[in-house]
C-alpha cells in the first residue's frame, strides 16, 4: 500500500489580508486604550496637583481675609487660577468619554465635579466679591463711634448677591454627585468638600441678604426700634432658651444705641391673661403660656409667629411698638468675643470667648443668689459685648464670620414688621421657620423645653441620630422607613440636689425634685410622612396634635443626676427622598451644629458634649 502525503496549502490572499487588518485594528485599539488611559491619567494627575495647591492655600486665604482683606485678592486670584486649570483639565471631550466607562467612570465624574465646583466657588463667587470689597474696604462696614456707614453695604449688595448665586450652584453640583459607587478615599473627599461648599454657600447667602436688608435696618431712611431677646440656654425653650433679657435697640442713619434693658421676669409681671388669642392648635400643644410669660415667647418653634407675639407683648408692657425682633444667645456673644477680644464687666470680671457661655449660663448662679442680681449681671455682660462691637473692636471679617456661623446654627433669629424686609428673610436660617420637607430631604423638628422651672438644661446632653432603613425604595410605592433616635443624659453631679445652687435646681418649687432635670420634647414630623411608631422605654406615644400641617409628638422625661433616657420615632416615606435632617434646639454647646443629617443607609448624629 502506497503512503499518503499530506501537506497544508497556503491561505487564500484575501484571508491573509483580512487577518492582518484585524490584527492591526486590535493593535491600534490597544494603543488607543493606552493613549486614552495615559491622557486621562496625566490630566487627572495635573488636576490633582492644582487641587492640592488649593487645599494647601485655603488656610492662607482665610488668614488673609481675616487680617488684611485688601491683600487677600492676590491669594484668591492664585487659587482661582488653580481651580480654573483643574476644571479645564477635567472637562475635555476625552475626559467626558472616560466618564462613561464602568467603575472608573463615576470616580472621574466625581473628581470633575469637585474641580468644577471649586472653579465656580473661587472664580465666580469669592474672587469677584473680594475684588468688589477692595474698592469699598471691609473696614467701612465696622462701627465707628457707634455708627455704621450704610453706603459700604449698598456697594456690596450686587456682588454679594452674585457670589451667593454662584456658591449655591457650586454646592448644588457637589450635592448631586452619586456617592454610592465611589471608592473610600474619593467618597470621603467628596463628602468633606460638600460640607465645606454648603457652609460657604450659606455664609454668602447670609451676606447677600444682609447687604440688602441692613441699610434699612440701620435706619438709613429714619429711626428704627428693635427688640433684642437674649435667650438663656440653661433653661430650654424650643428655639434656644427662655427670653431672659430684653434690650431695646435704636438705629438712626447708621447710628446704633442701646436704649433700655429689662429682664424677662419684669416684663411678665402683671400679665394675667394672654396678650393675644393663640390659635387652637398652638394651645393644644403649649396651652397659653407663650402669650402670658415673656420667658416663654420662643416656646413655639416658629419665629415668624414668635416675632409678632414678642412685639405685641412688649408694646403692652412698655408702650413701645418696635419695627422688628431679634433673638440671640450667649453662644453668639462668645462668637462676637472671638472678634472683639475680652471685655471688662461692671463687677470687675473679664468676659472672653472661652468663658462667656460658662459664666452666663452656670457660674453666675453661684456668684449671685438673688434673681435680680443675676438679671443685672446678665444685662451688664450683654451690654458690654454690644458696646465692644459698637466701638469697632476686631476685624470686620472676623465679626462677619462670627455672625455667619451663629446664623447658620440658628442662634441668631430675626423678624421684621416690614413685609418686604420679612420676605427677604424668609427661607434663610435667621427666619427661624419650621423645617420644610421637600422631594429630596425629609426634615424633623426636635424642640426641647425645660419643664421644671430650673436651669438644669445646662447639664442635659442630647444625642440625636437619623437612620434610613434602606437606600432604594422597596417597590411598594417607594415606601421606606426613617428612624429618629434621641437620647438624653443628665450630667449633673450625683449630689446635684445639694451641691448646685438652689436657683439652678429650682429647689422643688415647681414640683420637681432638686437635681432632677425635666425635659419636654416636641417632635415635629416631616410633612407628608406617615407615623409608624413613637416609643420610649415606658411604651408607645401618640401624636399630641398638629401645627402648620405637621404632626407633633410630645415626650416627657424626669432625669435624675447621671441618668439617661431616650425615645424613638419612625416614619414611612412614600417619596424617593434619600436625605434627612433633624433641626434640634440650639443648646449651650458651641461645638456642635444643631442640624443632624443622614443619607440613605448612612446615619448622621450630633452628640452634644
XYZ file of C-alpha atoms in Angstrom:
609
model
C 0.000 0.000 0.000
C 1.430 3.407 -1.014
C 1.904 6.090 1.666
C -0.249 9.202 1.615
C 1.490 12.559 1.744
C -0.498 15.352 3.472
C 0.609 18.989 3.093
C -1.031 22.298 4.096
C -1.836 24.642 1.284
C -1.343 28.414 1.793
C -4.383 30.531 2.854
C -6.043 32.500 0.140
C -4.534 36.016 -0.186
C -7.830 37.643 0.783
C -7.897 35.866 4.145
C -4.311 36.859 4.876
C -5.110 40.491 4.197
C -8.201 40.336 6.419
C -6.197 38.757 9.238
C -3.580 41.467 9.028
C -6.316 44.140 9.093
C -7.900 42.585 12.177
C -4.527 42.356 13.912
C -3.813 45.966 13.026
C -7.215 47.086 14.317
C -6.729 45.171 17.578
C -3.253 46.575 17.972
C -4.427 50.092 17.179
C -7.296 49.699 19.659
C -4.867 48.632 22.374
C -2.615 51.570 21.548
C -5.603 53.915 21.653
C -6.640 52.499 25.024
C -3.156 53.079 26.358
C -3.080 56.609 24.949
C -6.617 57.210 26.207
C -5.756 55.996 29.718
C -2.487 57.900 29.692
C -4.242 61.096 28.555
C -6.846 60.832 31.281
C -4.282 59.768 33.872
C -1.886 62.609 33.127
C -4.640 65.216 33.065
C -6.079 63.789 36.270
C -2.667 63.922 37.940
C -2.183 67.527 36.801
C -5.650 68.484 38.037
C -4.884 66.810 41.373
C -1.772 68.981 41.727
C -3.867 72.116 41.196
C -6.476 70.975 43.720
C -3.734 70.123 46.225
C -2.381 73.654 45.919
C -5.875 74.984 46.585
C -6.218 72.812 49.707
C -2.815 73.963 50.930
C -3.597 77.619 50.218
C -7.073 77.823 51.732
C -5.744 78.498 55.233
C -3.532 81.276 53.853
C -6.525 82.804 52.072
C -8.641 82.585 55.234
C -5.900 84.258 57.281
C -5.518 86.974 54.659
C -9.257 87.634 54.660
C -9.265 87.904 58.446
C -6.168 90.129 58.751
C -5.930 92.121 55.521
C -8.870 91.691 53.101
C -7.218 94.065 50.643
C -4.254 91.694 50.255
C -6.446 88.601 50.061
C -7.298 89.323 46.433
C -3.870 88.197 45.202
C -4.057 84.967 47.205
C -7.562 84.189 45.974
C -6.543 85.009 42.414
C -3.810 82.342 42.563
C -6.235 79.801 43.985
C -8.852 80.719 41.378
C -6.246 80.176 38.645
C -5.533 76.699 40.005
C -9.260 75.958 40.214
C -9.798 77.068 36.618
C -6.903 74.914 35.420
C -8.211 71.850 37.290
C -11.644 72.403 35.762
C -10.195 72.700 32.236
C -8.162 69.518 32.673
C -11.223 67.510 33.716
C -13.762 68.806 31.198
C -12.310 67.983 27.747
C -14.095 65.511 25.373
C -11.756 62.613 26.164
C -12.330 63.008 29.892
C -16.106 63.104 29.332
C -15.831 59.933 27.227
C -13.919 58.200 30.029
C -16.669 59.159 32.484
C -18.932 56.666 30.697
C -16.696 53.699 31.459
C -17.615 51.159 34.140
C -16.321 51.611 37.711
C -13.695 54.247 36.915
C -16.282 56.471 35.214
C -18.116 57.509 38.401
C -14.777 58.258 40.069
C -13.829 60.570 37.195
C -17.268 62.216 37.277
C -16.922 62.938 40.984
C -13.375 64.241 40.571
C -14.509 66.531 37.743
C -17.460 67.755 39.820
C -15.127 68.792 42.652
C -12.919 70.661 40.169
C -15.897 72.346 38.510
C -17.487 73.349 41.811
C -14.170 74.678 43.093
C -13.769 76.791 39.983
C -17.278 78.210 40.418
C -16.785 78.970 44.116
C -13.385 80.624 43.744
C -13.583 82.232 40.283
C -17.275 83.125 40.134
C -18.099 83.758 43.789
C -15.258 84.635 46.154
C -12.782 86.404 43.840
C -15.309 88.893 42.352
C -16.708 89.582 45.828
C -13.287 90.262 47.344
C -12.369 92.412 44.332
C -15.515 94.499 44.857
C -14.797 94.692 48.585
C -11.318 96.064 47.888
C -12.893 99.124 46.329
C -15.140 99.513 49.351
C -12.889 98.326 52.197
C -14.357 95.934 54.692
C -13.419 98.367 57.430
C -16.161 100.664 56.123
C -18.619 98.100 57.494
C -17.247 98.376 61.045
C -18.989 100.593 63.565
C -17.111 103.812 64.285
C -18.260 105.578 67.443
C -21.449 103.507 67.333
C -22.245 104.222 63.674
C -22.035 102.056 60.537
C -21.699 103.693 57.122
C -24.548 102.129 55.144
C -23.097 103.189 51.759
C -20.491 100.420 52.033
C -23.250 97.853 52.368
C -25.043 99.215 49.313
C -21.904 98.857 47.167
C -21.504 95.213 48.202
C -25.143 94.236 47.651
C -24.905 93.228 43.973
C -21.503 91.460 44.184
C -22.693 89.582 47.272
C -25.887 88.524 45.519
C -23.935 87.232 42.504
C -21.453 85.453 44.769
C -24.272 83.776 46.688
C -25.856 82.518 43.472
C -22.534 81.113 42.201
C -21.766 79.460 45.547
C -25.240 77.905 45.707
C -24.785 76.452 42.208
C -21.385 75.037 43.187
C -22.793 73.442 46.351
C -25.718 72.003 44.389
C -23.337 70.474 41.830
C -21.430 68.623 44.536
C -24.625 67.647 46.325
C -25.768 65.933 43.127
C -22.760 63.596 42.965
C -23.771 59.945 43.444
C -21.706 58.679 46.398
C -22.670 55.008 46.103
C -20.046 53.832 43.558
C -17.186 55.965 44.893
C -14.108 54.373 46.425
C -13.395 55.152 50.076
C -10.863 57.957 49.771
C -12.695 59.759 46.979
C -16.060 59.244 48.666
C -14.782 60.796 51.894
C -13.221 63.681 49.966
C -16.476 64.424 48.165
C -18.414 64.232 51.428
C -15.989 66.626 53.141
C -15.991 69.011 50.180
C -19.791 69.019 50.108
C -19.902 70.220 53.705
C -17.372 72.974 53.025
C -19.218 74.165 49.926
C -22.566 74.091 51.704
C -21.182 76.201 54.538
C -19.681 78.674 52.059
C -22.986 78.914 50.200
C -24.900 79.511 53.437
C -22.447 82.196 54.548
C -22.578 84.027 51.216
C -26.375 83.764 51.173
C -26.462 85.360 54.634
C -24.087 88.106 53.467
C -26.191 88.738 50.371
C -29.377 89.112 52.384
C -27.605 91.252 54.977
C -26.224 93.750 52.451
C -29.735 94.259 51.069
C -31.502 94.297 54.433
C -29.167 96.113 56.809
C -29.221 99.632 55.293
C -32.909 99.939 56.151
C -32.490 98.106 59.456
C -29.752 100.587 60.358
C -32.170 103.440 59.769
C -30.862 104.890 56.539
C -34.359 106.283 55.947
C -35.181 107.191 59.531
C -35.145 105.938 63.101
C -35.916 102.302 63.861
C -36.587 100.415 67.117
C -35.735 96.736 67.558
C -36.391 94.369 70.431
C -33.411 92.069 71.099
C -34.203 88.898 73.043
C -31.222 87.255 74.738
C -32.177 83.607 75.211
C -30.863 81.619 78.163
C -29.958 78.071 77.036
C -29.684 76.922 80.675
C -33.489 76.725 80.639
C -34.523 75.344 77.270
C -37.236 76.671 75.050
C -37.861 75.364 71.539
C -35.720 77.932 69.725
C -32.963 78.072 72.351
C -33.919 79.179 75.831
C -36.104 81.467 77.885
C -36.105 85.136 76.849
C -34.169 86.173 79.940
C -33.206 89.681 78.833
C -34.916 92.192 76.525
C -32.905 95.050 75.005
C -34.404 97.985 73.134
C -32.001 98.786 70.307
C -32.347 102.019 68.319
C -30.888 102.791 64.887
C -30.859 106.100 63.055
C -28.893 106.726 59.827
C -26.345 104.099 60.777
C -26.070 105.081 64.446
C -26.787 102.262 66.903
C -27.625 102.679 70.573
C -28.978 100.600 73.432
C -31.958 102.488 74.816
C -33.294 100.178 77.526
C -32.765 96.775 79.126
C -35.293 94.742 81.113
C -35.473 91.202 82.404
C -37.993 88.709 81.105
C -39.284 88.351 84.660
C -40.119 92.046 84.983
C -41.857 92.065 81.609
C -44.013 89.119 82.686
C -45.101 90.668 85.979
C -48.690 91.802 85.950
C -49.770 89.766 82.897
C -52.835 87.772 83.930
C -54.407 86.976 80.581
C -52.847 86.085 77.224
C -51.806 89.229 75.341
C -53.240 87.683 72.130
C -55.654 84.883 71.359
C -53.470 81.931 70.384
C -54.811 79.541 67.716
C -56.374 76.325 68.976
C -53.592 74.139 67.541
C -50.982 76.163 69.458
C -52.936 75.951 72.698
C -53.362 72.214 72.220
C -49.571 71.809 72.436
C -48.369 74.764 74.529
C -51.562 75.987 76.237
C -51.477 79.797 76.626
C -48.044 80.065 78.263
C -46.246 81.705 75.292
C -48.725 84.606 75.408
C -48.654 85.011 79.214
C -44.957 84.752 80.091
C -42.280 86.739 78.315
C -39.791 83.949 79.057
C -41.910 81.515 77.017
C -42.010 83.536 73.794
C -39.762 81.111 71.916
C -41.555 78.002 73.107
C -43.399 77.995 69.776
C -40.688 76.849 67.309
C -41.572 79.323 64.562
C -40.040 82.782 64.845
C -42.398 84.154 62.208
C -45.038 83.528 64.899
C -42.913 84.476 67.915
C -41.668 87.798 66.495
C -45.126 89.402 66.230
C -46.062 87.897 69.614
C -42.983 89.431 71.271
C -43.700 92.783 69.625
C -47.259 92.821 70.955
C -46.269 91.738 74.474
C -43.509 94.360 74.645
C -45.898 97.035 73.356
C -48.492 96.219 76.016
C -45.873 96.245 78.776
C -43.853 99.329 77.710
C -45.929 101.241 75.160
C -43.114 100.934 72.586
C -44.027 99.388 69.216
C -40.837 98.021 67.678
C -40.029 97.610 63.980
C -38.650 94.120 64.411
C -37.483 91.448 66.833
C -34.055 89.783 67.045
C -33.127 86.755 69.168
C -29.657 85.508 70.093
C -27.977 83.526 72.870
C -24.743 83.546 74.936
C -23.025 81.345 72.348
C -23.468 84.205 69.863
C -21.896 86.556 72.403
C -18.925 84.179 72.691
C -18.546 84.238 68.893
C -18.537 88.035 68.903
C -15.897 87.994 71.647
C -13.654 85.950 69.348
C -13.549 89.007 67.104
C -13.636 91.860 69.623
C -11.435 90.303 72.285
C -12.296 90.118 76.014
C -14.423 92.794 77.679
C -14.489 94.103 81.242
C -17.702 93.573 83.201
C -19.245 96.006 85.709
C -18.180 93.809 88.634
C -14.541 93.843 87.516
C -14.507 90.368 85.970
C -13.439 89.730 82.366
C -15.690 88.050 79.830
C -13.973 86.242 76.953
C -14.838 83.879 74.131
C -13.597 80.996 76.291
C -15.594 81.705 79.451
C -18.706 83.543 78.203
C -21.038 80.546 77.974
C -19.972 79.015 81.293
C -20.077 82.392 83.053
C -23.503 83.434 81.764
C -25.218 80.049 81.963
C -23.664 78.458 85.031
C -21.260 80.292 87.325
C -23.440 83.409 87.523
C -25.857 81.398 89.686
C -23.075 80.506 92.098
C -21.892 84.108 92.274
C -25.312 85.731 92.763
C -28.136 84.090 94.695
C -30.784 86.754 94.089
C -32.586 86.664 90.699
C -32.476 90.471 90.447
C -28.690 90.433 90.780
C -28.449 87.646 88.203
C -30.587 89.643 85.769
C -28.435 92.716 86.303
C -25.245 90.742 85.675
C -26.676 89.155 82.545
C -27.789 92.528 81.208
C -24.438 94.132 82.049
C -22.474 91.365 80.332
C -24.641 91.513 77.220
C -24.314 95.290 77.122
C -20.517 95.080 77.449
C -20.286 92.784 74.419
C -22.585 95.048 72.384
C -20.532 98.106 73.286
C -17.319 96.344 72.224
C -18.957 95.628 68.886
C -20.230 99.207 68.527
C -16.758 100.536 69.292
C -15.497 98.688 66.221
C -13.118 96.326 68.003
C -11.678 93.429 65.995
C -11.528 92.838 62.254
C -14.643 93.215 60.156
C -14.151 89.828 58.521
C -13.902 88.130 61.932
C -17.113 89.815 63.029
C -18.906 88.843 59.814
C -17.603 85.274 60.072
C -18.747 85.016 63.683
C -22.220 86.273 62.868
C -22.457 83.990 59.812
C -21.568 80.965 61.959
C -24.168 81.933 64.559
C -26.820 82.457 61.900
C -26.021 79.123 60.244
C -26.564 77.423 63.618
C -29.929 79.218 64.007
C -28.634 81.088 67.055
C -29.480 84.463 65.500
C -33.119 84.928 64.508
C -34.903 87.954 63.101
C -38.441 89.022 62.262
C -39.368 92.320 60.609
C -42.687 94.137 60.778
C -41.998 95.415 57.236
C -43.490 92.857 54.763
C -40.796 93.484 52.127
C -37.998 93.012 54.644
C -39.661 89.915 56.061
C -39.905 88.479 52.543
C -36.140 88.906 52.231
C -35.648 86.975 55.479
C -37.920 84.074 54.505
C -36.155 80.848 53.666
C -32.957 81.847 55.460
C -31.623 80.325 58.668
C -32.289 83.571 60.579
C -36.010 83.441 59.776
C -36.453 80.665 62.358
C -39.161 78.882 60.396
C -40.344 75.315 60.925
C -38.374 72.724 58.921
C -39.840 72.189 55.449
C -39.747 68.757 53.788
C -39.214 68.568 50.025
C -38.743 65.866 47.397
C -35.063 65.387 48.296
C -34.974 65.772 52.074
C -37.233 64.762 54.949
C -36.945 67.178 57.866
C -37.831 66.649 61.528
C -38.030 69.337 64.182
C -36.735 68.262 67.610
C -37.616 71.036 70.048
C -36.571 70.864 73.686
C -38.140 72.597 76.688
C -37.366 72.631 80.385
C -40.456 71.584 82.315
C -39.206 72.142 85.851
C -38.649 75.891 86.058
C -34.940 75.240 86.634
C -31.614 75.915 84.930
C -30.834 72.203 84.685
C -30.895 72.213 80.871
C -27.265 73.326 81.062
C -26.395 69.815 82.295
C -28.583 67.793 79.930
C -26.808 66.448 76.847
C -28.909 65.302 73.886
C -27.661 62.767 71.363
C -29.710 62.833 68.150
C -29.395 60.454 65.187
C -31.230 59.636 61.966
C -31.180 56.339 60.037
C -32.873 55.248 56.797
C -33.769 51.565 56.666
C -32.579 51.334 53.029
C -31.265 53.461 50.177
C -33.639 52.387 47.434
C -37.457 52.254 47.505
C -38.733 48.733 48.135
C -41.213 48.757 45.275
C -44.335 49.415 47.329
C -44.965 52.962 46.119
C -41.447 53.928 47.145
C -42.102 53.175 50.820
C -39.103 53.305 53.125
C -38.738 53.953 56.826
C -36.774 56.717 58.519
C -35.970 56.498 62.224
C -35.155 59.343 64.605
C -33.480 58.447 67.897
C -32.928 60.906 70.743
C -31.080 60.158 73.963
C -30.779 62.488 76.968
C -28.231 62.299 79.782
C -28.300 64.426 82.911
C -24.578 65.059 83.515
C -25.109 66.937 86.784
C -23.111 65.558 89.725
C -24.712 62.817 91.784
C -25.129 65.228 94.693
C -26.652 67.943 92.480
C -29.586 68.352 94.864
C -27.254 69.913 97.437
C -24.111 70.902 95.537
C -25.794 73.056 92.868
C -27.302 76.475 93.676
C -30.973 76.337 94.645
C -31.839 78.690 91.806
C -30.361 76.176 89.324
C -32.274 73.167 90.712
C -35.444 75.233 91.410
C -35.341 73.613 94.865
C -38.588 71.759 94.222
C -40.557 74.973 93.648
C -42.331 73.573 90.588
C -42.846 70.029 91.776
C -39.543 68.601 90.524
C -37.046 67.134 92.994
C -33.827 69.189 93.224
C -31.140 67.900 90.839
C -33.695 66.291 88.564
C -33.962 67.661 85.021
C -37.404 67.733 83.453
C -37.190 67.574 79.656
C -40.199 68.014 77.394
C -39.530 67.234 73.729
C -41.875 68.208 70.919
C -41.065 66.286 67.748
C -42.457 67.723 64.516
C -42.745 65.012 61.853
C -41.776 65.576 58.206
C -44.706 66.839 56.162
C -46.441 64.070 54.220
C -44.699 61.253 56.100
C -46.764 58.618 57.868
C -46.091 57.889 61.522
C -45.167 54.233 62.042
C -44.332 54.402 65.746
C -43.190 56.615 68.580
C -41.901 54.898 71.679
C -39.926 55.130 74.896
C -38.909 52.515 77.430
C -42.256 53.170 79.103
C -44.295 52.399 75.977
C -45.687 53.996 72.854
C -46.598 57.650 72.356
C -49.458 59.034 70.286
C -49.480 62.357 68.423
C -50.133 65.340 70.695
C -51.578 67.466 67.927
C -50.545 69.267 64.779
C -49.137 72.677 63.913
C -48.809 74.266 60.481
C -49.523 70.956 58.754
C -47.102 68.866 60.811
C -47.935 66.116 63.276
C -46.429 66.701 66.709
C -45.401 64.081 69.269
C -44.531 65.044 72.848
C -42.113 63.107 75.066
C -41.519 63.961 78.717
C -38.697 62.743 80.987
C -37.552 63.350 84.526
C -33.840 62.628 84.662
C -32.080 62.058 87.956
C -28.414 63.121 88.064
C -26.246 60.812 85.891
C -29.390 59.154 84.463
C -30.321 58.730 80.780
C -33.494 58.214 78.798
C -34.355 58.008 75.128
C -37.136 57.830 72.579
C -37.517 56.615 69.007
C -39.764 57.855 66.218
C -40.172 56.002 62.925
C -41.954 57.406 59.887
C -42.728 55.941 56.480
C -41.781 57.743 53.282
C -43.710 57.472 50.032
C -41.213 59.562 48.047
C -37.775 58.907 46.586
C -36.100 61.239 49.085
C -32.742 59.829 50.152
C -31.683 62.517 52.634
C -32.945 63.516 56.048
C -32.347 66.292 58.551
C -33.364 66.991 62.122
C -33.385 70.598 63.318
C -32.595 70.459 67.031
C -32.907 73.207 69.637
C -29.530 75.023 69.864
C -28.045 74.286 73.288
C -25.152 75.692 75.282
C -22.694 73.511 73.334
C -20.930 75.705 70.794
C -19.057 72.867 69.106
C -21.970 71.027 67.504
C -24.165 72.301 64.712
C -27.772 71.663 65.829
C -28.674 70.199 62.439
C -28.347 66.403 62.185
C -28.147 64.893 58.698
C -28.302 61.422 57.171
C -28.376 59.996 53.656
C -29.652 56.578 52.585
C -28.294 53.849 54.851
C -25.701 56.086 56.480
C -26.510 57.625 59.822
C -25.974 61.174 60.968
C -25.544 62.058 64.598
C -24.785 65.050 66.784
C -23.640 64.365 70.303
C -23.616 67.495 72.426
C -20.745 67.089 74.864
